[in-house]
Amino acid sequence: MKIAAIIVRVLMGILFIFGAVAFFLSPPPQLPEGNLKTYFAGLAASIYFLPFLKITELICGIALVAGRYVPLALVILSPIIINIFLVHSFLEPSPAAMGIATGLVAANSFLGYYYWDSFKQLFVANPSV
């Protein structure tokens, strides 16, 4: 299981690194008309949010590839992955996008299970201080 966790961790990290680097180095893609375009137009209108998101993804992707601070990176990436899944579920339910989103949810869940000992304390009602 350790080899599988390393493979999943590195692949997930590479995916986030690639997505962040592509955001900064390439022009934005043309979005289809409709709700998805409106959604991304709102995010882009905030000016700060998309760069902040991509820098966060880049840092967490590097942490995953390097194997450092993996539980922290997983906690930070969890709401991002949930949002990716929900955006592709409701705004762009194409099979390719849903496959990637579902794969990210599965990878994050698997790594969360693998690193469960690091997360146990988060779910204690009254942690000892």
PDB file of C-alpha atoms in Angstrom:
ATOM      1  CA  MET A   1       0.000   0.000   0.000  1.00  0.00           C
ATOM      2  CA  LYS A   2       2.960   2.331   0.573  1.00  0.00           C
ATOM      3  CA  ILE A   3       3.957   2.170  -3.117  1.00  0.00           C
ATOM      4  CA  ALA A   4       0.378   2.905  -4.178  1.00  0.00           C
ATOM      5  CA  ALA A   5       0.236   5.911  -1.830  1.00  0.00           C
ATOM      6  CA  ILE A   6       3.494   7.269  -3.264  1.00  0.00           C
ATOM      7  CA  ILE A   7       2.259   6.841  -6.836  1.00  0.00           C
ATOM      8  CA  VAL A   8      -1.124   8.462  -6.123  1.00  0.00           C
ATOM      9  CA  ARG A   9       0.500  11.278  -4.140  1.00  0.00           C
ATOM     10  CA  VAL A  10       3.029  12.081  -6.861  1.00  0.00           C
ATOM     11  CA  LEU A  11       0.477  11.909  -9.701  1.00  0.00           C
ATOM     12  CA  MET A  12      -1.930  14.141  -7.815  1.00  0.00           C
ATOM     13  CA  GLY A  13       0.894  16.582  -7.076  1.00  0.00           C
ATOM     14  CA  ILE A  14       1.960  16.653 -10.728  1.00  0.00           C
ATOM     15  CA  LEU A  15      -1.628  17.344 -11.794  1.00  0.00           C
ATOM     16  CA  PHE A  16      -1.874  20.356  -9.473  1.00  0.00           C
ATOM     17  CA  ILE A  17       1.590  21.642 -10.420  1.00  0.00           C
ATOM     18  CA  PHE A  18       0.782  21.339 -14.124  1.00  0.00           C
ATOM     19  CA  GLY A  19      -2.565  23.111 -13.691  1.00  0.00           C
ATOM     20  CA  ALA A  20      -1.007  25.980 -11.771  1.00  0.00           C
ATOM     21  CA  VAL A  21       1.932  26.438 -14.141  1.00  0.00           C
ATOM     22  CA  ALA A  22      -0.375  26.285 -17.169  1.00  0.00           C
ATOM     23  CA  PHE A  23      -2.555  28.994 -15.615  1.00  0.00           C
ATOM     24  CA  PHE A  24       0.380  31.387 -15.306  1.00  0.00           C
ATOM     25  CA  LEU A  25       2.115  30.576 -18.609  1.00  0.00           C
ATOM     26  CA  SER A  26      -0.710  30.175 -21.101  1.00  0.00           C
ATOM     27  CA  PRO A  27      -3.629  32.356 -22.136  1.00  0.00           C
ATOM     28  CA  PRO A  28      -6.973  31.470 -20.573  1.00  0.00           C
ATOM     29  CA  PRO A  29      -8.965  28.900 -22.548  1.00  0.00           C
ATOM     30  CA  GLN A  30     -12.203  29.804 -24.282  1.00  0.00           C
ATOM     31  CA  LEU A  31     -15.100  28.700 -22.114  1.00  0.00           C
ATOM     32  CA  PRO A  32     -18.386  27.463 -23.505  1.00  0.00           C
ATOM     33  CA  GLU A  33     -21.375  29.741 -23.161  1.00  0.00           C
ATOM     34  CA  GLY A  34     -23.628  29.401 -20.175  1.00  0.00           C
ATOM     35  CA  ASN A  35     -23.277  28.920 -16.465  1.00  0.00           C
ATOM     36  CA  LEU A  36     -19.618  27.824 -16.521  1.00  0.00           C
ATOM     37  CA  LYS A  37     -18.584  30.996 -18.344  1.00  0.00           C
ATOM     38  CA  THR A  38     -20.568  33.104 -15.871  1.00  0.00           C
ATOM     39  CA  TYR A  39     -18.967  31.263 -12.946  1.00  0.00           C
ATOM     40  CA  PHE A  40     -15.412  31.830 -14.173  1.00  0.00           C
ATOM     41  CA  ALA A  41     -16.182  35.423 -15.126  1.00  0.00           C
ATOM     42  CA  GLY A  42     -17.191  36.010 -11.512  1.00  0.00           C
ATOM     43  CA  LEU A  43     -13.998  34.434 -10.225  1.00  0.00           C
ATOM     44  CA  ALA A  44     -11.882  36.454 -12.650  1.00  0.00           C
ATOM     45  CA  ALA A  45     -13.715  39.662 -11.700  1.00  0.00           C
ATOM     46  CA  SER A  46     -12.440  39.340  -8.139  1.00  0.00           C
ATOM     47  CA  ILE A  47      -8.905  39.823  -9.564  1.00  0.00           C
ATOM     48  CA  TYR A  48      -7.113  38.140  -6.627  1.00  0.00           C
ATOM     49  CA  PHE A  49      -8.895  34.802  -6.341  1.00  0.00           C
ATOM     50  CA  LEU A  50      -7.646  32.782  -9.323  1.00  0.00           C
ATOM     51  CA  PRO A  51      -3.948  33.677  -8.811  1.00  0.00           C
ATOM     52  CA  PHE A  52      -4.314  32.919  -5.085  1.00  0.00           C
ATOM     53  CA  LEU A  53      -5.974  29.589  -5.879  1.00  0.00           C
ATOM     54  CA  LYS A  54      -3.306  28.586  -8.395  1.00  0.00           C
ATOM     55  CA  ILE A  55      -0.440  29.578  -6.085  1.00  0.00           C
ATOM     56  CA  THR A  56      -2.059  27.460  -3.357  1.00  0.00           C
ATOM     57  CA  GLU A  57      -2.401  24.535  -5.771  1.00  0.00           C
ATOM     58  CA  LEU A  58       1.235  24.959  -6.840  1.00  0.00           C
ATOM     59  CA  ILE A  59       2.560  24.954  -3.279  1.00  0.00           C
ATOM     60  CA  CYS A  60       0.418  21.955  -2.298  1.00  0.00           C
ATOM     61  CA  GLY A  61       1.377  20.117  -5.490  1.00  0.00           C
ATOM     62  CA  ILE A  62       5.060  20.635  -4.737  1.00  0.00           C
ATOM     63  CA  ALA A  63       4.485  19.398  -1.179  1.00  0.00           C
ATOM     64  CA  LEU A  64       2.776  16.260  -2.512  1.00  0.00           C
ATOM     65  CA  VAL A  65       5.538  15.515  -5.022  1.00  0.00           C
ATOM     66  CA  ALA A  66       8.256  16.169  -2.434  1.00  0.00           C
ATOM     67  CA  GLY A  67       6.474  14.112   0.218  1.00  0.00           C
ATOM     68  CA  ARG A  68       6.698  16.949   2.747  1.00  0.00           C
ATOM     69  CA  TYR A  69       3.717  18.232   4.748  1.00  0.00           C
ATOM     70  CA  VAL A  70       1.447  15.829   2.873  1.00  0.00           C
ATOM     71  CA  PRO A  71      -1.391  15.796   5.458  1.00  0.00           C
ATOM     72  CA  LEU A  72      -1.448  19.605   5.498  1.00  0.00           C
ATOM     73  CA  ALA A  73      -1.485  19.732   1.694  1.00  0.00           C
ATOM     74  CA  LEU A  74      -4.373  17.239   1.627  1.00  0.00           C
ATOM     75  CA  VAL A  75      -6.389  19.302   4.104  1.00  0.00           C
ATOM     76  CA  ILE A  76      -5.814  22.476   2.080  1.00  0.00           C
ATOM     77  CA  LEU A  77      -6.622  20.763  -1.236  1.00  0.00           C
ATOM     78  CA  SER A  78      -9.791  19.030   0.013  1.00  0.00           C
ATOM     79  CA  PRO A  79     -12.195  21.977  -0.431  1.00  0.00           C
ATOM     80  CA  ILE A  80     -10.567  22.770  -3.785  1.00  0.00           C
ATOM     81  CA  ILE A  81     -11.120  19.183  -4.956  1.00  0.00           C
ATOM     82  CA  ILE A  82     -14.719  19.187  -3.704  1.00  0.00           C
ATOM     83  CA  ASN A  83     -15.330  22.415  -5.638  1.00  0.00           C
ATOM     84  CA  ILE A  84     -13.746  20.953  -8.791  1.00  0.00           C
ATOM     85  CA  PHE A  85     -16.066  17.955  -8.478  1.00  0.00           C
ATOM     86  CA  LEU A  86     -19.169  20.090  -7.903  1.00  0.00           C
ATOM     87  CA  VAL A  87     -18.368  22.514 -10.726  1.00  0.00           C
ATOM     88  CA  HIS A  88     -18.014  19.630 -13.145  1.00  0.00           C
ATOM     89  CA  SER A  89     -21.099  17.922 -11.741  1.00  0.00           C
ATOM     90  CA  PHE A  90     -23.400  20.904 -12.121  1.00  0.00           C
ATOM     91  CA  LEU A  91     -21.858  23.292 -14.643  1.00  0.00           C
ATOM     92  CA  GLU A  92     -19.894  21.077 -17.051  1.00  0.00           C
ATOM     93  CA  PRO A  93     -20.836  17.409 -16.727  1.00  0.00           C
ATOM     94  CA  SER A  94     -18.716  16.172 -19.643  1.00  0.00           C
ATOM     95  CA  PRO A  95     -17.366  12.614 -19.252  1.00  0.00           C
ATOM     96  CA  ALA A  96     -13.698  13.680 -19.422  1.00  0.00           C
ATOM     97  CA  ALA A  97     -14.084  16.433 -16.824  1.00  0.00           C
ATOM     98  CA  MET A  98     -16.133  14.198 -14.540  1.00  0.00           C
ATOM     99  CA  GLY A  99     -13.503  11.473 -14.857  1.00  0.00           C
ATOM    100  CA  ILE A 100     -10.725  13.780 -13.715  1.00  0.00           C
ATOM    101  CA  ALA A 101     -12.857  15.237 -10.922  1.00  0.00           C
ATOM    102  CA  THR A 102     -13.900  11.788  -9.701  1.00  0.00           C
ATOM    103  CA  GLY A 103     -10.295  10.616  -9.889  1.00  0.00           C
ATOM    104  CA  LEU A 104      -9.198  13.555  -7.734  1.00  0.00           C
ATOM    105  CA  VAL A 105     -11.878  12.772  -5.146  1.00  0.00           C
ATOM    106  CA  ALA A 106     -10.818   9.110  -5.116  1.00  0.00           C
ATOM    107  CA  ALA A 107      -7.108   9.983  -4.865  1.00  0.00           C
ATOM    108  CA  ASN A 108      -7.702  12.451  -2.043  1.00  0.00           C
ATOM    109  CA  SER A 109      -9.888   9.939  -0.212  1.00  0.00           C
ATOM    110  CA  PHE A 110      -7.287   7.200  -0.610  1.00  0.00           C
ATOM    111  CA  LEU A 111      -4.492   9.442   0.656  1.00  0.00           C
ATOM    112  CA  GLY A 112      -6.701  10.626   3.513  1.00  0.00           C
ATOM    113  CA  TYR A 113      -7.188   6.994   4.506  1.00  0.00           C
ATOM    114  CA  TYR A 114      -3.471   6.282   4.150  1.00  0.00           C
ATOM    115  CA  TYR A 115      -2.514   9.269   6.328  1.00  0.00           C
ATOM    116  CA  TRP A 116      -5.392   8.722   8.763  1.00  0.00           C
ATOM    117  CA  ASP A 117      -3.101   8.689  11.807  1.00  0.00           C
ATOM    118  CA  SER A 118      -2.218  12.312  11.044  1.00  0.00           C
ATOM    119  CA  PHE A 119      -5.902  13.270  10.826  1.00  0.00           C
ATOM    120  CA  LYS A 120      -7.312  11.452  13.884  1.00  0.00           C
ATOM    121  CA  GLN A 121      -6.802  14.402  16.204  1.00  0.00           C
ATOM    122  CA  LEU A 122      -8.897  16.645  13.950  1.00  0.00           C
ATOM    123  CA  PHE A 123     -11.992  14.545  14.727  1.00  0.00           C
ATOM    124  CA  VAL A 124     -11.712  14.469  18.533  1.00  0.00           C
ATOM    125  CA  ALA A 125     -14.420  16.520  20.230  1.00  0.00           C
ATOM    126  CA  ASN A 126     -12.244  17.679  23.143  1.00  0.00           C
ATOM    127  CA  PRO A 127      -8.598  17.280  22.164  1.00  0.00           C
ATOM    128  CA  SER A 128      -6.116  17.262  25.008  1.00  0.00           C
ATOM    129  CA  VAL A 129      -4.127  20.453  25.040  1.00  0.00           C
TER     130      VAL A 129
END
